[in-house]
PDB file of C-alpha atoms in Angstrom:
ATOM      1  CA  UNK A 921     -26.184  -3.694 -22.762  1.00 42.00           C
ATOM      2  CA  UNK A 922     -24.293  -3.771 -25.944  1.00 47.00           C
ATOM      3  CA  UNK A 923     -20.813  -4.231 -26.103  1.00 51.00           C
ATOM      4  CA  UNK A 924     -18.976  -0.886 -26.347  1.00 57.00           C
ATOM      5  CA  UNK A 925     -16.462  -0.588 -28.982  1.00 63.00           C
ATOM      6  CA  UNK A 926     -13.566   2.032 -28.870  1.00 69.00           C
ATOM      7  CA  UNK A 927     -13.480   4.773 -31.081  1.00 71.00           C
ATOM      8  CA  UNK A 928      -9.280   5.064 -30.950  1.00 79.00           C
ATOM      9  CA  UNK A 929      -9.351   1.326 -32.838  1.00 80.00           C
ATOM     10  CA  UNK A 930     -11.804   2.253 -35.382  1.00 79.00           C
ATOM     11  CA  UNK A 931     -10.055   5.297 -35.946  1.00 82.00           C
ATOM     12  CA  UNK A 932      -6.596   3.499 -36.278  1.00 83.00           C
ATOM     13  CA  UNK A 933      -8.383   1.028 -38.231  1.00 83.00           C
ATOM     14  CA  UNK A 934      -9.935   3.521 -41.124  1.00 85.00           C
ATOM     15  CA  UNK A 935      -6.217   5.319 -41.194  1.00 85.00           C
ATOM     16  CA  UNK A 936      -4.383   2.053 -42.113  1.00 84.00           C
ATOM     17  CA  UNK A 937      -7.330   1.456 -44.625  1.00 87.00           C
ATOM     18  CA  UNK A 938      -6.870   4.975 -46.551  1.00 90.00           C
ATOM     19  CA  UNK A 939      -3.361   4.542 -45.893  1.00 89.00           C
ATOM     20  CA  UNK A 940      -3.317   0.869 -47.773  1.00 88.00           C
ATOM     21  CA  UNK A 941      -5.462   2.176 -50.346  1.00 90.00           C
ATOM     22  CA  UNK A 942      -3.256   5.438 -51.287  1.00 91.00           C
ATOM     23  CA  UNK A 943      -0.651   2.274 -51.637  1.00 91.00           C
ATOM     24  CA  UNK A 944      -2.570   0.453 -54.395  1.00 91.00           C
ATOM     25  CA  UNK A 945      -3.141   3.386 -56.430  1.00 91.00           C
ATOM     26  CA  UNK A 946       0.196   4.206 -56.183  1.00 91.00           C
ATOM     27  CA  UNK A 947      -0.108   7.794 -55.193  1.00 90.00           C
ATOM     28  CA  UNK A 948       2.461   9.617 -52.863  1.00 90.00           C
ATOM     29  CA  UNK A 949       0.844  12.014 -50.448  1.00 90.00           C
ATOM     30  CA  UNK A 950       2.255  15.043 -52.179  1.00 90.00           C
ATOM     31  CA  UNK A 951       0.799  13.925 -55.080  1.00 91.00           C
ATOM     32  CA  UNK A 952      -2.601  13.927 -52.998  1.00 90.00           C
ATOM     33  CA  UNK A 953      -2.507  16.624 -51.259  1.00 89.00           C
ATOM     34  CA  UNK A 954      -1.955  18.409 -54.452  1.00 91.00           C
ATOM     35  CA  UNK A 955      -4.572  16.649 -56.167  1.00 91.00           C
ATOM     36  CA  UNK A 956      -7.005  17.563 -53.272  1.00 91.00           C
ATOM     37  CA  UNK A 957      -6.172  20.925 -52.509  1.00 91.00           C
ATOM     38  CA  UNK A 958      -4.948  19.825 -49.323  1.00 92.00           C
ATOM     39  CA  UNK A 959      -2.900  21.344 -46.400  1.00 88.00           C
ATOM     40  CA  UNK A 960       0.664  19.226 -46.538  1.00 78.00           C
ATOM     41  CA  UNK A 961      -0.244  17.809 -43.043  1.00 89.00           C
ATOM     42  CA  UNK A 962      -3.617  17.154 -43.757  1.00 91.00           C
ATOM     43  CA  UNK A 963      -3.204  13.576 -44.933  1.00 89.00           C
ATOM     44  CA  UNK A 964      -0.317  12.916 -42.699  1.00 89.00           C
ATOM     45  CA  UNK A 965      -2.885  13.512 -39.763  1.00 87.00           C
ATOM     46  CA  UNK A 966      -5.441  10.987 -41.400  1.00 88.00           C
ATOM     47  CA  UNK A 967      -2.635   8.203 -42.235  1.00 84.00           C
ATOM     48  CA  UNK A 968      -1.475   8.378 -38.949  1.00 84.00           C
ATOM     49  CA  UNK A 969      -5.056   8.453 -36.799  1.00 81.00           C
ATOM     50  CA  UNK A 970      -4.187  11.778 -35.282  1.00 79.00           C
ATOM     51  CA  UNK A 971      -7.543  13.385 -35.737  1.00 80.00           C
ATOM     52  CA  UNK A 972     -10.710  12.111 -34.010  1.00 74.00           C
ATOM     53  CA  UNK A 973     -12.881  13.256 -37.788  1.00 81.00           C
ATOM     54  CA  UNK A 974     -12.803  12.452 -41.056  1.00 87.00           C
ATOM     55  CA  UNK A 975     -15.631  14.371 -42.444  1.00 89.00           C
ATOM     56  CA  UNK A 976     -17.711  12.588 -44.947  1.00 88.00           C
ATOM     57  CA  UNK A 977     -16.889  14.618 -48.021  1.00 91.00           C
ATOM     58  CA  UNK A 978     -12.996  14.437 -47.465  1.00 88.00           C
ATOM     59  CA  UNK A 979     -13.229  10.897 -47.801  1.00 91.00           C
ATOM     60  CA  UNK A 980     -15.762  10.630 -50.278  1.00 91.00           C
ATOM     61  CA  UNK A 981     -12.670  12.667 -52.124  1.00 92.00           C
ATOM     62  CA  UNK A 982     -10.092  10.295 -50.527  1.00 93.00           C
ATOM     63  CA  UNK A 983     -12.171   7.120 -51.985  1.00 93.00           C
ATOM     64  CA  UNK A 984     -12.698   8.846 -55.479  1.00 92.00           C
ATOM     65  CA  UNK A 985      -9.140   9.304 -56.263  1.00 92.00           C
ATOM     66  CA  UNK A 986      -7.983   6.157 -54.853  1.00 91.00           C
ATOM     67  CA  UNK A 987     -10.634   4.509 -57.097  1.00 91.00           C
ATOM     68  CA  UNK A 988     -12.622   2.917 -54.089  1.00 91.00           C
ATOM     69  CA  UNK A 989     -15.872   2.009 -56.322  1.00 89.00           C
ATOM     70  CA  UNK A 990     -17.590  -0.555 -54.217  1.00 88.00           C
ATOM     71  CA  UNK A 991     -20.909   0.121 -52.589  1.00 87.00           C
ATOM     72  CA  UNK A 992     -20.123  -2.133 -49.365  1.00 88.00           C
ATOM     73  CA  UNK A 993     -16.415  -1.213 -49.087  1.00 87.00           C
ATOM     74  CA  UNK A 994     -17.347   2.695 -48.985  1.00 91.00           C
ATOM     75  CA  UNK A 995     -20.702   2.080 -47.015  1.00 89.00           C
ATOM     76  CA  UNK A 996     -17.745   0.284 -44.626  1.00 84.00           C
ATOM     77  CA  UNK A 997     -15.141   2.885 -44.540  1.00 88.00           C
ATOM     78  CA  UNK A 998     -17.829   5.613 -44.020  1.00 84.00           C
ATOM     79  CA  UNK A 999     -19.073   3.226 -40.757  1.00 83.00           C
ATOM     80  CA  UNK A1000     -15.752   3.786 -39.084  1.00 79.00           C
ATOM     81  CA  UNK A1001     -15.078   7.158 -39.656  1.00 82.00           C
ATOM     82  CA  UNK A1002     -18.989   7.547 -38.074  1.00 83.00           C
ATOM     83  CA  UNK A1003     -17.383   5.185 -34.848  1.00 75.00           C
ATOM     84  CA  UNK A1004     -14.691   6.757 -34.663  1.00 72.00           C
ATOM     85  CA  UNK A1005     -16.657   9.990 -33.697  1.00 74.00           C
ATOM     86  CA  UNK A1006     -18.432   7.975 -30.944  1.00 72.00           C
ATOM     87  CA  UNK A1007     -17.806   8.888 -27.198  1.00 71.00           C
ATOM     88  CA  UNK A1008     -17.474   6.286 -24.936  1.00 68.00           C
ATOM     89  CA  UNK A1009     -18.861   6.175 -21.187  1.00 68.00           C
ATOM     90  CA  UNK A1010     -14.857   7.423 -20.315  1.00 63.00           C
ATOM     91  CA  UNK A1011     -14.897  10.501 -21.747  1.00 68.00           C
ATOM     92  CA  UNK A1012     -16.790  11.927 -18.770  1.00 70.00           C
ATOM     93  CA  UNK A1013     -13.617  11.075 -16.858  1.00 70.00           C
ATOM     94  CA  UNK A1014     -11.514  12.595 -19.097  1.00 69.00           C
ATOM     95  CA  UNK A1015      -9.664  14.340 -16.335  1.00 71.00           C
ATOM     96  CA  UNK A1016      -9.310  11.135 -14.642  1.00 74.00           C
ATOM     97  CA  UNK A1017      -8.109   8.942 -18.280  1.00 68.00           C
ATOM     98  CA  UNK A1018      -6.753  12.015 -19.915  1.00 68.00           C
ATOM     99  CA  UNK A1019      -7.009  11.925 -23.955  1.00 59.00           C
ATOM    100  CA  UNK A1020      -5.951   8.711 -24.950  1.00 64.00           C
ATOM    101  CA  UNK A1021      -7.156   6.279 -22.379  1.00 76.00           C
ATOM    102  CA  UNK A1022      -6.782   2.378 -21.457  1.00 85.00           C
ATOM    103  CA  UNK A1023     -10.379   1.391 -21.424  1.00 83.00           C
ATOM    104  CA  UNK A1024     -10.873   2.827 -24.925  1.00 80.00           C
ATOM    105  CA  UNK A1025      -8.955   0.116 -25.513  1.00 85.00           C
ATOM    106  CA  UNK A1026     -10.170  -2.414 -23.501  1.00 90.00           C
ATOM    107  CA  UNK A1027     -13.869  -1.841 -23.899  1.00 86.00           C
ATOM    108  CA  UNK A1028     -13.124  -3.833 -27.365  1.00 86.00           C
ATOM    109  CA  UNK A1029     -10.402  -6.202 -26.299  1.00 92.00           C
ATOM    110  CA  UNK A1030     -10.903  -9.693 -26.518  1.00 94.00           C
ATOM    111  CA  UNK A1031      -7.664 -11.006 -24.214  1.00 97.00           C
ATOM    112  CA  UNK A1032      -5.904  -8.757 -21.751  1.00 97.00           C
ATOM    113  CA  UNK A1033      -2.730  -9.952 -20.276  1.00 98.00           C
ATOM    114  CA  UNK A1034      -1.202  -8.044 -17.260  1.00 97.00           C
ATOM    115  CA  UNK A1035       1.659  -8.863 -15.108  1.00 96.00           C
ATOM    116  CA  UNK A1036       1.497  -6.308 -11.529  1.00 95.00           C
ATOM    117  CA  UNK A1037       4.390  -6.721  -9.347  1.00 93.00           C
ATOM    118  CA  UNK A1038       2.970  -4.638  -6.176  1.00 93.00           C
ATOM    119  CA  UNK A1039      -0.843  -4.035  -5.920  1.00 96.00           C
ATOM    120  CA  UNK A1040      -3.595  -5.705  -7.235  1.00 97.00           C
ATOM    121  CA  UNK A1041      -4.524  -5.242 -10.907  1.00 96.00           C
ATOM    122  CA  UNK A1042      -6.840  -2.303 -11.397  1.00 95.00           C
ATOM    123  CA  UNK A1043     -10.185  -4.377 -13.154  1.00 97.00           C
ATOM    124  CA  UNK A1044      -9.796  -6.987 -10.107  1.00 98.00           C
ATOM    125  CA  UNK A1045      -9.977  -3.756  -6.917  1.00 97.00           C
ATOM    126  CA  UNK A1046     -12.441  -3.476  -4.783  1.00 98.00           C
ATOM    127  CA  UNK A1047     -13.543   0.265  -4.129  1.00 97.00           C
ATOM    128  CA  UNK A1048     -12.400   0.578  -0.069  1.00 97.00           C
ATOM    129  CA  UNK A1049      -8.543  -1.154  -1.751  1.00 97.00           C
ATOM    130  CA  UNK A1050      -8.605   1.812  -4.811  1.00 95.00           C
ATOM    131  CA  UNK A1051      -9.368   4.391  -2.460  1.00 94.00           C
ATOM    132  CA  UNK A1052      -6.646   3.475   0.088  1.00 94.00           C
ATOM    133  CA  UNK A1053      -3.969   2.814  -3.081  1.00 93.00           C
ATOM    134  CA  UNK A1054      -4.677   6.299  -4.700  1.00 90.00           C
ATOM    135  CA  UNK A1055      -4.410   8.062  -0.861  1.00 89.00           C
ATOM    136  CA  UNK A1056      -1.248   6.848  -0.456  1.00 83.00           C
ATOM    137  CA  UNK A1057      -0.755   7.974   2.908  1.00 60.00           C
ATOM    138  CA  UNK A1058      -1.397  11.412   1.895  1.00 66.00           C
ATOM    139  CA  UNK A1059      -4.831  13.568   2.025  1.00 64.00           C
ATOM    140  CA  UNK A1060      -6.461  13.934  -1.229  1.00 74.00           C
ATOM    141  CA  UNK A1061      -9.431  16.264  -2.297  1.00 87.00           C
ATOM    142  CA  UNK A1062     -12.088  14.291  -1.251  1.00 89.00           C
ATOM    143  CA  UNK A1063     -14.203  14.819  -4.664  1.00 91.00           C
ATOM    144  CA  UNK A1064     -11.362  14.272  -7.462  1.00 88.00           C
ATOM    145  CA  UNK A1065     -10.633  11.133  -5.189  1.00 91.00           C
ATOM    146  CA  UNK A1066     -13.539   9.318  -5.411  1.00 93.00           C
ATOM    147  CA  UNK A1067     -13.480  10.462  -9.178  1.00 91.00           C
ATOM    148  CA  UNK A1068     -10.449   7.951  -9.565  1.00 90.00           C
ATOM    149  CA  UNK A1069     -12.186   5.776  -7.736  1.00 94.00           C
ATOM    150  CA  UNK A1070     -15.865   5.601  -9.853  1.00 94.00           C
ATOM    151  CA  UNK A1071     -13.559   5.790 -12.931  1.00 92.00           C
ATOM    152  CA  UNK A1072     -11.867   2.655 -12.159  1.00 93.00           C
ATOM    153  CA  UNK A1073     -15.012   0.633 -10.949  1.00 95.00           C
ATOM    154  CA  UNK A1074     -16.775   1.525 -14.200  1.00 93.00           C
ATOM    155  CA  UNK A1075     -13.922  -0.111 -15.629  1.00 93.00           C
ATOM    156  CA  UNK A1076     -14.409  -3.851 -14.486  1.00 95.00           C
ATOM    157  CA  UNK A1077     -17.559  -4.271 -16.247  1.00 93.00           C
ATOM    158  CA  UNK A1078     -15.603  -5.610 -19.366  1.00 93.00           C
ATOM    159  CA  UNK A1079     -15.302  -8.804 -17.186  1.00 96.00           C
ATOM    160  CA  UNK A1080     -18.906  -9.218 -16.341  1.00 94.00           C
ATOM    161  CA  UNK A1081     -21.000  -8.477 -19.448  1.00 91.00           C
ATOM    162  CA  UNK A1082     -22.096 -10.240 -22.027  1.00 91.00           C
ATOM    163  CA  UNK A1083     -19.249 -12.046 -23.969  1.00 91.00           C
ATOM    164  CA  UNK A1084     -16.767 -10.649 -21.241  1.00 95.00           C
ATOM    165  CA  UNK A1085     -13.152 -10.014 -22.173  1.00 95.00           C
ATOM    166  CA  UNK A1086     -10.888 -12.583 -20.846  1.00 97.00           C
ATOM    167  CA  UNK A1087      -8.487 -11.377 -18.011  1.00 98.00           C
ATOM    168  CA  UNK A1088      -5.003 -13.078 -17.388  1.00 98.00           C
ATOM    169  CA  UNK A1089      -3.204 -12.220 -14.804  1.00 98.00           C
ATOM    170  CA  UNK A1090       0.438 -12.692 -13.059  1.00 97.00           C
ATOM    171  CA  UNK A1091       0.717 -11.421  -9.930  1.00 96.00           C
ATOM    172  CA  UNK A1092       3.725 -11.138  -7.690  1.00 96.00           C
ATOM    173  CA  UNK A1093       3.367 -12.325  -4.343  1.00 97.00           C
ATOM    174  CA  UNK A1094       4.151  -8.620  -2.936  1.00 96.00           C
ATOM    175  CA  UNK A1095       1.031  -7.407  -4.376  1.00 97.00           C
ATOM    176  CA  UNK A1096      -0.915 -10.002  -1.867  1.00 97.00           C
ATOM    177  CA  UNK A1097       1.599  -9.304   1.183  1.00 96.00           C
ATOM    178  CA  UNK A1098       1.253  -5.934   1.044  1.00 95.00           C
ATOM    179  CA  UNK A1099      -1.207  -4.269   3.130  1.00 96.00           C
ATOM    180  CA  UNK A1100      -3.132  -1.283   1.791  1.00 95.00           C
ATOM    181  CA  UNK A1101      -5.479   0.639   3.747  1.00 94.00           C
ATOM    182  CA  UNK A1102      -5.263  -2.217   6.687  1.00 94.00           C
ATOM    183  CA  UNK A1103      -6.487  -5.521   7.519  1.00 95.00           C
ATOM    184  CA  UNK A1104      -9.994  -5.162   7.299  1.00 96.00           C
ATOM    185  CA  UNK A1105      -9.855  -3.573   3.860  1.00 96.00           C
ATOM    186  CA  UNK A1106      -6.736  -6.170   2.527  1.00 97.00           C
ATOM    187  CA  UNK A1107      -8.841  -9.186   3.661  1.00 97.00           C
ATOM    188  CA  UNK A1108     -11.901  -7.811   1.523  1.00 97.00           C
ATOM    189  CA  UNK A1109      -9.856  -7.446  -1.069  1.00 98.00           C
ATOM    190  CA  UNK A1110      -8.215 -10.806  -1.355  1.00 98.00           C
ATOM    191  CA  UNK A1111     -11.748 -12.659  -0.824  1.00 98.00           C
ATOM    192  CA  UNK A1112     -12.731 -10.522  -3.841  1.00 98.00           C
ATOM    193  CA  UNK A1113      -9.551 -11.274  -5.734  1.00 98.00           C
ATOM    194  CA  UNK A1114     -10.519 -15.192  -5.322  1.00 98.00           C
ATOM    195  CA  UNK A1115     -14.227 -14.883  -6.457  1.00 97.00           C
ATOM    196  CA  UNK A1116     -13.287 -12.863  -9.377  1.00 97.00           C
ATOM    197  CA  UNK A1117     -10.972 -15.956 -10.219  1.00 97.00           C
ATOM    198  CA  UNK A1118     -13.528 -18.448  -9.707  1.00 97.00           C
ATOM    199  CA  UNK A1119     -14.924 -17.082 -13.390  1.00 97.00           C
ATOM    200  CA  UNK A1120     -14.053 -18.953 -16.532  1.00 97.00           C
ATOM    201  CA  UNK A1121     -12.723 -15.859 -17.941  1.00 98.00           C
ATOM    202  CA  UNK A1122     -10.365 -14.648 -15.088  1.00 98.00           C
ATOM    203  CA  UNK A1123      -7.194 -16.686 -15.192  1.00 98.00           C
ATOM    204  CA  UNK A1124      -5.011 -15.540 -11.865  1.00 98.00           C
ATOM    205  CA  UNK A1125      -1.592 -16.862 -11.311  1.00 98.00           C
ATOM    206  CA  UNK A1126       1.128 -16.048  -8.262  1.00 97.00           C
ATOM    207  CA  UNK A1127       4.747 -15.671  -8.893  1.00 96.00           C
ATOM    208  CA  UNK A1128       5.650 -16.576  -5.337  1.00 95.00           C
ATOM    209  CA  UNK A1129       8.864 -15.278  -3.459  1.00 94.00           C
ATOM    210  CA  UNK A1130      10.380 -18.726  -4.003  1.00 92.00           C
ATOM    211  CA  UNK A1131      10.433 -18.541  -7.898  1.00 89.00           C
ATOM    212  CA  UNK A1132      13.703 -16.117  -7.657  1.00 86.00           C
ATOM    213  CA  UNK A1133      14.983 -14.681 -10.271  1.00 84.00           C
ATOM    214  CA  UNK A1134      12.112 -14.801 -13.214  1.00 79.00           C
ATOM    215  CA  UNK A1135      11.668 -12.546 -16.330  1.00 76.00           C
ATOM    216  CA  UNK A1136       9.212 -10.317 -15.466  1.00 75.00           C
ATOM    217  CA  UNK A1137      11.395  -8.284 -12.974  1.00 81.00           C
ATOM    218  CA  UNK A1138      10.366  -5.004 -14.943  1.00 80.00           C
ATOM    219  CA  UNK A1139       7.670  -2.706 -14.622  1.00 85.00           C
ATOM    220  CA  UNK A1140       4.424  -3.857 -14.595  1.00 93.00           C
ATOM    221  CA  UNK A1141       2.721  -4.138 -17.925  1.00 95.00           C
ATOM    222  CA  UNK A1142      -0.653  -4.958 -19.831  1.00 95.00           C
ATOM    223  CA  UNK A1143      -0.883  -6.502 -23.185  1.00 97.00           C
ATOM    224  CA  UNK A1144      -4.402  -5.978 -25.258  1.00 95.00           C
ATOM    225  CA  UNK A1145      -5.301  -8.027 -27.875  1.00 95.00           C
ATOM    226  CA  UNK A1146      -8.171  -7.676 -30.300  1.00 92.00           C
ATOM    227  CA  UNK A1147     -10.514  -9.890 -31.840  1.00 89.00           C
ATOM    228  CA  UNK A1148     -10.121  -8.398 -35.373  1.00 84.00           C
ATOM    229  CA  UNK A1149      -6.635  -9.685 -36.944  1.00 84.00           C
ATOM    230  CA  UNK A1150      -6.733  -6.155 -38.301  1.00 80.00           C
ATOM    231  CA  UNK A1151      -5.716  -4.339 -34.874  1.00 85.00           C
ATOM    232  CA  UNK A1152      -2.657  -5.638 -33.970  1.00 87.00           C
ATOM    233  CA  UNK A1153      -1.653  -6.125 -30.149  1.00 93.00           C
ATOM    234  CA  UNK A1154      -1.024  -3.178 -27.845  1.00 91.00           C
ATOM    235  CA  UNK A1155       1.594  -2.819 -24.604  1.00 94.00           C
ATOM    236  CA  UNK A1156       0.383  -0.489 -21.406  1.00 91.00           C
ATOM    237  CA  UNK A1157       2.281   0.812 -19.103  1.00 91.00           C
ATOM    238  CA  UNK A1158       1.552   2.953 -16.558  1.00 86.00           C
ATOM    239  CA  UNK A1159       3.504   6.207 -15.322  1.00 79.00           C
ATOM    240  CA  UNK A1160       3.451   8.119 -12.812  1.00 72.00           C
ATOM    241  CA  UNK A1161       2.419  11.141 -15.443  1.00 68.00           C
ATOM    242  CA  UNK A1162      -0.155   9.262 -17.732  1.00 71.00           C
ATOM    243  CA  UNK A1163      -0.089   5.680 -19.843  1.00 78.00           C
ATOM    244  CA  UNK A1164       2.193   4.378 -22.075  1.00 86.00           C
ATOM    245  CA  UNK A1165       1.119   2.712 -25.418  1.00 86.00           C
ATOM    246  CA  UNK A1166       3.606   0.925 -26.907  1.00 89.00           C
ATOM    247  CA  UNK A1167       1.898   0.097 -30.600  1.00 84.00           C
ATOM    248  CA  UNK A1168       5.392  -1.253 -32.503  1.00 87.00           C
ATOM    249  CA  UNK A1169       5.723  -4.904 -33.493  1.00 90.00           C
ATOM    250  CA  UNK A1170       9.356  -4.844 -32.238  1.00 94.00           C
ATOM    251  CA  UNK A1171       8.030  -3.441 -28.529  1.00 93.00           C
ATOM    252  CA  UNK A1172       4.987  -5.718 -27.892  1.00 94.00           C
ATOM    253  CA  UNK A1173       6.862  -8.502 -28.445  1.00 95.00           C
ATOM    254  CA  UNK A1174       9.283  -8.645 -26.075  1.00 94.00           C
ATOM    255  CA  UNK A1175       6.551  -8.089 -23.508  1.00 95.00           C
ATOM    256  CA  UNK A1176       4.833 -11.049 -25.024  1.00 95.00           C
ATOM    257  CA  UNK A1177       7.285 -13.704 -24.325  1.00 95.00           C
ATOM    258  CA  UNK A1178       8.231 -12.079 -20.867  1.00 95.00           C
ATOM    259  CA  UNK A1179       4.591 -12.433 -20.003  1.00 96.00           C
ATOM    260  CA  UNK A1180       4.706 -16.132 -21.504  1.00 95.00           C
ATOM    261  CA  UNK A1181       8.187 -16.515 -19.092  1.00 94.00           C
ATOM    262  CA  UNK A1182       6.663 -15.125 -15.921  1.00 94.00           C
ATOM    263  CA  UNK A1183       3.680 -17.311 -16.484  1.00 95.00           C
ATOM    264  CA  UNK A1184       6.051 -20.488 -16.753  1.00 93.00           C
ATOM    265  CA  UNK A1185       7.590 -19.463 -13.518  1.00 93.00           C
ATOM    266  CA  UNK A1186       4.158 -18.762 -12.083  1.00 96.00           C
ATOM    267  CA  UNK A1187       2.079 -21.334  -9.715  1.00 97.00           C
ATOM    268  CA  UNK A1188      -0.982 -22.971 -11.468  1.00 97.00           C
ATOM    269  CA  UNK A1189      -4.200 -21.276 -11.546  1.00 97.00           C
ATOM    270  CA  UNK A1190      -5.228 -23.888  -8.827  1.00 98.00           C
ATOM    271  CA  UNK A1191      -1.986 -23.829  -6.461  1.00 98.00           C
ATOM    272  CA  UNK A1192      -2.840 -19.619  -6.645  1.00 98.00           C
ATOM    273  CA  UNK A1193      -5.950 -20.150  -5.845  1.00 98.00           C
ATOM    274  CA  UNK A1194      -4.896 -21.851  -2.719  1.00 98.00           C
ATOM    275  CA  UNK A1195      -1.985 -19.855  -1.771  1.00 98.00           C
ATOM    276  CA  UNK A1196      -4.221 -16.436  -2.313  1.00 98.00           C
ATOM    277  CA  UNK A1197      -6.594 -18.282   0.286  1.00 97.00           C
ATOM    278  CA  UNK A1198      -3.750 -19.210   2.667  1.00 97.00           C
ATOM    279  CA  UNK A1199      -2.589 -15.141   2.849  1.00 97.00           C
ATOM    280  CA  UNK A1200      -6.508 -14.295   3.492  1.00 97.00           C
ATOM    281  CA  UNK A1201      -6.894 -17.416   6.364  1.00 96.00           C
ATOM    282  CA  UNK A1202      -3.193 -15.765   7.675  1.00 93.00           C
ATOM    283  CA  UNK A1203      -4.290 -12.045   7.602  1.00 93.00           C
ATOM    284  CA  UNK A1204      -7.431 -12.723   9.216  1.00 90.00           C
ATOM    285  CA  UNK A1205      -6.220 -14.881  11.832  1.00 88.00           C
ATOM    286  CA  UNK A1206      -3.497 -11.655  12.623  1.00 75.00           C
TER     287      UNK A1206
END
């Protein structure tokens, strides 16, 4: 299967490009929207990668009157305004992701960094652990359920395909101690947890109850990284309404050096493997 690629980056990717462009030529957007015939917001939508199309003829007009004359740099341009288009297997959970969604994002991410303070990170659940999370104790329409719960199994094949992305994860030592949806189903779940660590791309590390005081005592997070210098870094966090993308310099840093901090505080990826291994041997033996 070929690796997916996310429409959202190529989309952000073509904006910054016009955007760049209308820079070197020097032109203001008034000026092209004028010259263009253009709606004011028009442009504004296309700079900022809040439409999903850029038909072919608008920026065949874009590229004329920024003087884009190249063959391969329009042939290029015209590629990811095409991707961008592209649906990707999420968008038939699109009541599940909602418009803007994480594994648009991560289908195309070459490093994803998470630190999860109380469950078990999403692309390393087992389905009987994501079913008993999204109940919650409460009862739940048995079809929309198991919606959430297909939705976020079809997400985990980023680890296992071909050229995987590479997972690293800090976990808090609540996330192993609590229990969710019992023994039986908490046991499965760690042995999982310690298989899925076992692969050269999944890096797992435990900030245990003895480390104190540490950094990351803040909401759970995910940083994405892409292999394209051109797509800079992105922060997730999830709500209780929908996802968070934090897209600023100035916010995914600070995320990236408390994720570097918690992972200083954190137990090797060894020492986790054998504590994650000591909670499984002491839940099983309960």
């Amino acid at each position: 299967m070929a690796t997916p690629h996310s429409p959202t980056l190529r989309r952000r990717r073509l904006s910054a490009e016009l955007k760049r462009a209308r820079g070197e030529s020097g032109l203001t957007t008034t000026q092209v929207a004028k010259s263009l015939k253009w709606a004011a917001g028009k442009l504004s939508q296309i700079e900022n990668a809040e439409t999903q199309t850029v038909k072919p003829g608008d920026l065949d007009k874009l590229m004329d009157l920024y003087q884009i004359t190249a063959p391969d740099k329009r042939e290029a341009l015209h590629a990811l305004a095409k991707d961008a288009k592209v649906r990707g297997w999420w968008s038939k959970y699109r009541e599940v992701f909602g418009p803007q969604s994480l594994p648009d994002f991560e289908s195309e991410a070459s490093t994803i960094r998470t630190f999860e303070s109380s469950v078990i990170p999403g692309l390393l659940q087992v389905p009987e652990y994501t079913t008993a999370l999204f109940q919650g104790g409460r009862y739940s329409e048995p079809a929309a359920l198991q919606r959430r719960v297909d939705a976020r199994m079809e997400r985990r094949q980023i680890l296992t395909r071909i050229n995987p992305a590479r997972l690293r994860v800090v976990l808090d030592e609540a996330a192993l101690r609590r229990v969710i949806g019992g023994p039986t189903v908490m046991a499965a779940q760690l042995r999982h947890l310690l298989h899925m660590a076992r692969l050269p791309n999944v890096d797992v590390q435990v900030l245990p109850f003895s480390a104190g005081s540490h950094a990351a005592l803040v909401a759970p997070f995910v940083i994405l990284d892409f292999p394209d210098p051109r797509d800079l870094s992105i922060v997730y966090i999830e709500t209780a309404v929908e996802g968070l993308f934090l897209e600023e310099p100035e916010e995914v840093e600070p995320h990236t050096v408390t994720f570097g901090d918690a992972q200083g505080s954190a137990m090797s990826t060894a020492q986790s493997a054998r504590f994650i291994a000591e909670v499984l041997q002491s839940l099983e033996s309960e």
